Short mmCIF file of N, CA and C in Angstrom, two decimals:
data_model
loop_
_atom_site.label_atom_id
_atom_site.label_comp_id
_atom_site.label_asym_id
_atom_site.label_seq_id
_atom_site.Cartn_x
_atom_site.Cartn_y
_atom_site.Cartn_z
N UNK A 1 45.54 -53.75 -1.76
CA UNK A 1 46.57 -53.38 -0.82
C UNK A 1 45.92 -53.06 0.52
N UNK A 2 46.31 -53.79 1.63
CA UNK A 2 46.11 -53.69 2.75
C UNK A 2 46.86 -52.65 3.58
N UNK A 3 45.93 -52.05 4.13
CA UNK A 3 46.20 -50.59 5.20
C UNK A 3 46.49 -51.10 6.31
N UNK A 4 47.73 -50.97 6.59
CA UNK A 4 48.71 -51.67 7.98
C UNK A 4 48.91 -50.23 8.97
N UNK A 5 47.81 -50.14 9.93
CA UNK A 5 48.12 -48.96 10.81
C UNK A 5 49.28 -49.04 11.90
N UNK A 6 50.06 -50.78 12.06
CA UNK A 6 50.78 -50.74 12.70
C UNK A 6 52.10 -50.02 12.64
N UNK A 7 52.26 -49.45 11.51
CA UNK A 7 53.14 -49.25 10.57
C UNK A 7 53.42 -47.47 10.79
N UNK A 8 51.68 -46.95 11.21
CA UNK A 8 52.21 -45.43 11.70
C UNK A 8 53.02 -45.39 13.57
N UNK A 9 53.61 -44.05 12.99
CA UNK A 9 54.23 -43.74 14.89
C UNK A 9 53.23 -43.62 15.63
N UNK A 10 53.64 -43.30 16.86
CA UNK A 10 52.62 -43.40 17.82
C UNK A 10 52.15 -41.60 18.07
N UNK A 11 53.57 -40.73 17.85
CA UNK A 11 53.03 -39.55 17.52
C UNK A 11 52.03 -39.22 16.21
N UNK A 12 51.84 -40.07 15.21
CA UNK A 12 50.64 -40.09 14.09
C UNK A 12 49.89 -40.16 14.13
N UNK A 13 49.39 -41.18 15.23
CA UNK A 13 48.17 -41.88 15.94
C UNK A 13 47.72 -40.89 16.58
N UNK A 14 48.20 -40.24 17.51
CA UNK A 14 47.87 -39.51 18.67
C UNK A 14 47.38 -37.88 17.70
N UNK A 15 48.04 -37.66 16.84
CA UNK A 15 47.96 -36.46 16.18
C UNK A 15 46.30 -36.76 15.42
N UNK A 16 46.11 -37.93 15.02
CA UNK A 16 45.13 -38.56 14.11
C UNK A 16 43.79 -38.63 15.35
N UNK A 17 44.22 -39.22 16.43
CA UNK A 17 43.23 -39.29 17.32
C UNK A 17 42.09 -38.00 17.94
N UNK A 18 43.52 -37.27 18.08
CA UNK A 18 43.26 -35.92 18.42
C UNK A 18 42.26 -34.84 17.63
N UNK A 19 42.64 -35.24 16.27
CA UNK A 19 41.82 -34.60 15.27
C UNK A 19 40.13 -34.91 15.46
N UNK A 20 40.02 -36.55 15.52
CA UNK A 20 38.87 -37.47 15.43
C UNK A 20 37.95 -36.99 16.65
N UNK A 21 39.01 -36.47 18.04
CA UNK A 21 37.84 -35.75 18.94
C UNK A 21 37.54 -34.93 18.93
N UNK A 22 38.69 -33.92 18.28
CA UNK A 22 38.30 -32.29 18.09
C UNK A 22 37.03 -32.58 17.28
N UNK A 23 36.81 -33.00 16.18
CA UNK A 23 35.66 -33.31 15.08
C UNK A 23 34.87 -33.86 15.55
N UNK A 24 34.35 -34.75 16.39
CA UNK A 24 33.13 -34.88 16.87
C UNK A 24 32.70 -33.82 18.22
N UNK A 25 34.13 -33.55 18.93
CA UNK A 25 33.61 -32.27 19.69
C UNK A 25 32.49 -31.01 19.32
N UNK A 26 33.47 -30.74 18.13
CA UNK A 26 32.82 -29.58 17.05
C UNK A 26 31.27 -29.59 16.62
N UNK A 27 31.35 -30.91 16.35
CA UNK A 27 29.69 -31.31 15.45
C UNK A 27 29.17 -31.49 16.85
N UNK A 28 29.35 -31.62 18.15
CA UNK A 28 28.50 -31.49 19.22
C UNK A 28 28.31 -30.53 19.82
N UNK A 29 29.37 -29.69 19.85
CA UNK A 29 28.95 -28.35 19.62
C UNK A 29 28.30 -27.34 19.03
N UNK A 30 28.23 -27.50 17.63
CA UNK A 30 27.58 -26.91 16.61
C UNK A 30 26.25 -27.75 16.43
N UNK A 31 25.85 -29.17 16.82
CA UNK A 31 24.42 -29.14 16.97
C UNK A 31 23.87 -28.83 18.44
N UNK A 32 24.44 -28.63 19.38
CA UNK A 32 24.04 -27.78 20.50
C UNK A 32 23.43 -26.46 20.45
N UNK A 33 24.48 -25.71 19.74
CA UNK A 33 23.65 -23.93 19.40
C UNK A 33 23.06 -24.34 18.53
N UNK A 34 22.70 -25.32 17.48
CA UNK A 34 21.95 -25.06 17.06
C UNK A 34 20.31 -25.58 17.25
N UNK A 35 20.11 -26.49 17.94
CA UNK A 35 19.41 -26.73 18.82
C UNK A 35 19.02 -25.57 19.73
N UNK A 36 19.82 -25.07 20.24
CA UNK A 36 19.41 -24.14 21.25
C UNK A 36 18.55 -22.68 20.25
N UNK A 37 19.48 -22.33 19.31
CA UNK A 37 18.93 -21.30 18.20
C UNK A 37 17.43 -21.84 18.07
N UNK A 38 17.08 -23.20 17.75
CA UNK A 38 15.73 -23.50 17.42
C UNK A 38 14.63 -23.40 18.53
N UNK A 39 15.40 -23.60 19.89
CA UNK A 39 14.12 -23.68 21.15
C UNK A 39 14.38 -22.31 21.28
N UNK A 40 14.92 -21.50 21.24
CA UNK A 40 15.03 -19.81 21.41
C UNK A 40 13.61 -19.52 20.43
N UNK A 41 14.20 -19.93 19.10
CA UNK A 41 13.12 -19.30 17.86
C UNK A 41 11.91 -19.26 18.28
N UNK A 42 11.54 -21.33 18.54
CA UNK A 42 10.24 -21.30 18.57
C UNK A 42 9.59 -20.64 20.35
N UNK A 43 10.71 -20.51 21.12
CA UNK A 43 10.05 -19.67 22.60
C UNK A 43 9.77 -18.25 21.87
N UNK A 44 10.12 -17.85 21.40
CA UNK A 44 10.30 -16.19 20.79
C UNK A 44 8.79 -16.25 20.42
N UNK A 45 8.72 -17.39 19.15
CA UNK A 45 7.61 -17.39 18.44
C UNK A 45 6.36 -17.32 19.22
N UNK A 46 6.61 -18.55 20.08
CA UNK A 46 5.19 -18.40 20.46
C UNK A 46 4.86 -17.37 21.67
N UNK A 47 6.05 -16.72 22.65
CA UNK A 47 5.82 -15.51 23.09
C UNK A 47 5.28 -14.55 22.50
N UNK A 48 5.53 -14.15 21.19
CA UNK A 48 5.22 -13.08 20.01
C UNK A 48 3.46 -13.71 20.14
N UNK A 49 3.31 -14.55 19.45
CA UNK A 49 2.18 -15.00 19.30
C UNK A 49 0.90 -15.14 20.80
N UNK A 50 1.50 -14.90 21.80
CA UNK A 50 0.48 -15.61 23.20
C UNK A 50 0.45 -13.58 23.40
N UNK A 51 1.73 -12.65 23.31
CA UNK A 51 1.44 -11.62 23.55
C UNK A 51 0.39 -10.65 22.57
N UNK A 52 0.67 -11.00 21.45
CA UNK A 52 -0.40 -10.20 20.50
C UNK A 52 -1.71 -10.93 20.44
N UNK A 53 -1.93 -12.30 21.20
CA UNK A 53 -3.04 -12.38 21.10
C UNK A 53 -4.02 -11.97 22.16
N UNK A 54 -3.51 -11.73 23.42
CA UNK A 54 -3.78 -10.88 24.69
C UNK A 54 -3.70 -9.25 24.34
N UNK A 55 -2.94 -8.81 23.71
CA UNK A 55 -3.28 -7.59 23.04
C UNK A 55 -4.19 -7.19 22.43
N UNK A 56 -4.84 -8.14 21.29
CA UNK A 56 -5.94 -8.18 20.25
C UNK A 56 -7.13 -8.56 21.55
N UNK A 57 -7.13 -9.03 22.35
CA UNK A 57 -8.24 -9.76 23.19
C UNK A 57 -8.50 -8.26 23.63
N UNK A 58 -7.43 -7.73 24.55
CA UNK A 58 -7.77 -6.41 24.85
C UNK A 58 -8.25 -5.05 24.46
N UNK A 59 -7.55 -4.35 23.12
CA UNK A 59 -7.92 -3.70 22.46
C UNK A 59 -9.45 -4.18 21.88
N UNK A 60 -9.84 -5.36 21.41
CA UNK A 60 -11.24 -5.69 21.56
C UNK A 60 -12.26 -5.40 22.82
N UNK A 61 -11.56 -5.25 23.89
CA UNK A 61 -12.73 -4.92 25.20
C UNK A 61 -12.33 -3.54 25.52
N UNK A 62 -11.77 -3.20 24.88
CA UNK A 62 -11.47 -1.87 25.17
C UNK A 62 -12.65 -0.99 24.25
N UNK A 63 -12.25 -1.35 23.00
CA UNK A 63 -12.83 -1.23 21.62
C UNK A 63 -14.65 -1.34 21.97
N UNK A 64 -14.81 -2.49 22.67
CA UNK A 64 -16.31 -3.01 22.70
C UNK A 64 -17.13 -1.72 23.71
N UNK A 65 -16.20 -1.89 24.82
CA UNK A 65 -16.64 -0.80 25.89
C UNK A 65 -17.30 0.60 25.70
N UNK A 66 -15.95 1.37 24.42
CA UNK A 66 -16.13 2.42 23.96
C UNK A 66 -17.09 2.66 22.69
N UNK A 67 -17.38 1.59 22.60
CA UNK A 67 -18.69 1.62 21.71
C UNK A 67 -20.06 1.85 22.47
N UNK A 68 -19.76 0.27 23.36
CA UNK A 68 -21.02 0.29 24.40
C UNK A 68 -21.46 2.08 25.26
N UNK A 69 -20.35 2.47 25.72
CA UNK A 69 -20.00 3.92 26.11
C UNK A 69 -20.63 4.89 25.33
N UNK A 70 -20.13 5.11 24.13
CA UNK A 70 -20.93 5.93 23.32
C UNK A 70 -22.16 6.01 23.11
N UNK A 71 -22.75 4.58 22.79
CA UNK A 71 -24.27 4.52 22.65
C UNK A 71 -24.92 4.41 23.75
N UNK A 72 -24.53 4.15 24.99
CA UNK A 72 -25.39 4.33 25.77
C UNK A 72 -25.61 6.17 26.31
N UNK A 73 -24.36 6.97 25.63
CA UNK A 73 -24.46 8.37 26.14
C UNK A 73 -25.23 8.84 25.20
N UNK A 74 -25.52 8.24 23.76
CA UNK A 74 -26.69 9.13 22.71
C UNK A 74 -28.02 8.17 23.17
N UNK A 75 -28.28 7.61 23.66
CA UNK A 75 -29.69 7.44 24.03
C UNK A 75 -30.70 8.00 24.86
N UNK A 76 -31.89 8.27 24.26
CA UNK A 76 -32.69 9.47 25.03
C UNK A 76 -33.63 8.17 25.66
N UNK A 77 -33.51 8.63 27.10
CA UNK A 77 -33.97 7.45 27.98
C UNK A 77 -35.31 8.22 29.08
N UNK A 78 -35.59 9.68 28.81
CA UNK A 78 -36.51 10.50 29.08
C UNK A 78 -38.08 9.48 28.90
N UNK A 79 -37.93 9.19 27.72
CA UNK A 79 -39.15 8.77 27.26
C UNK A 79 -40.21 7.49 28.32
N UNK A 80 -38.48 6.93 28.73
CA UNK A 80 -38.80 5.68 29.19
C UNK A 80 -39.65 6.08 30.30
N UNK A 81 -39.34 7.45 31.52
CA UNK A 81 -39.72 7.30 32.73
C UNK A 81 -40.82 8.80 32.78
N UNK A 82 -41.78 8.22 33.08
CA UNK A 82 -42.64 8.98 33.63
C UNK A 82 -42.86 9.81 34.24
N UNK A 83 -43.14 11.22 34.65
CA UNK A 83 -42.69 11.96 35.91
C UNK A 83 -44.05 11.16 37.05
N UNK A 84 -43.60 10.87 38.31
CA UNK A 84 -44.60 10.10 39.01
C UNK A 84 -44.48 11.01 40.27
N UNK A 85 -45.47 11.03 40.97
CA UNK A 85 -45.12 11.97 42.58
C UNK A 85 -44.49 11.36 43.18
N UNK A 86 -43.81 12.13 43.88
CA UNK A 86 -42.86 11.51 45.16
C UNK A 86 -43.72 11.14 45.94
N UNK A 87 -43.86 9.85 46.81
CA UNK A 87 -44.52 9.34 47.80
C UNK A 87 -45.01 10.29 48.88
N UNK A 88 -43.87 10.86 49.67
CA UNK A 88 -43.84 11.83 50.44
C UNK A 88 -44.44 13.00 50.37
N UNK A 89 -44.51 13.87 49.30
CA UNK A 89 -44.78 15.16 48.80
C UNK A 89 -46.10 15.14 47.81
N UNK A 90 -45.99 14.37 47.39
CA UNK A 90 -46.78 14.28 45.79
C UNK A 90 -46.51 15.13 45.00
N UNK A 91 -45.94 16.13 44.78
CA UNK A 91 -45.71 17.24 43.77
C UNK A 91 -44.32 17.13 43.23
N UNK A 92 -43.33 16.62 43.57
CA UNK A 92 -41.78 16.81 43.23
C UNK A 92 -41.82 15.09 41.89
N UNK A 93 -41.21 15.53 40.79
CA UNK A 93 -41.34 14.45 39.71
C UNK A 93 -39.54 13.62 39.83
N UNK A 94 -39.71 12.48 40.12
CA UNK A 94 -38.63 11.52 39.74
C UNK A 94 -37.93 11.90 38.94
N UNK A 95 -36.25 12.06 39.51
CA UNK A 95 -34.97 12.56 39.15
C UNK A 95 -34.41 11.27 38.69
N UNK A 96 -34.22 11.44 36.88
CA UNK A 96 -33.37 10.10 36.60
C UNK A 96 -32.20 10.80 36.90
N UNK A 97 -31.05 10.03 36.89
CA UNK A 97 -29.65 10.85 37.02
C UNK A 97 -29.11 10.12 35.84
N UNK A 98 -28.09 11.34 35.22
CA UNK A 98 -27.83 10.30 33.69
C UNK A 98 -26.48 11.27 34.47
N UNK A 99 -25.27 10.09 33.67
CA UNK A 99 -23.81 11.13 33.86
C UNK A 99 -23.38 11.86 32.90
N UNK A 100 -22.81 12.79 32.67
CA UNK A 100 -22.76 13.51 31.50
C UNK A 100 -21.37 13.40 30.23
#
């Protein structure tokens, strides 16, 4: 049996048509946000990811510093320098300056 569309009204058609754009409207709509949901995600993601890794970079030189910091304040560096005369005077002995 052959499907004779001549056969619907023209208000059927139009009701039928109408449907057929709403429905591809929809599905172009709904893969739009969702598209958009996915370039959001992965911007999020890799923001998350570029900021904690500039975080970790930092807290590492922060981290390194306060190490370097520490050990250079327990080192006895006396040993290294000699008391030598002052050019000028000869009697006054070379002032290291350490910060405290």
């Amino acid at each position: 049996m052959q499907f004779d569309i001549s056969s619907l009204e023209t208000g059927t058609l139009v009701f039928i048509g109408t449907l057929v754009f709403a429905f591809i409207l929809a599905a172009f709509v709904l893969a739009a946000g969702l598209i958009a949901l996915v370039l959001a995600g992965a911007g999020k993601l890799t923001w998350m990811v570029v900021a904690n890794t500039l975080l970790a970079v930092v807290h590492g030189i922060n981290s390194a510093w306060d190490r370097l910091v520490h050990h250079a304040s327990t080192v006895d560096v006396s040993g290294d320098f000699q008391p030598q005369p002052a050019p000028s005077t000869g009697t006054y002995p070379r002032v290291i300056l350490r910060d405290s």
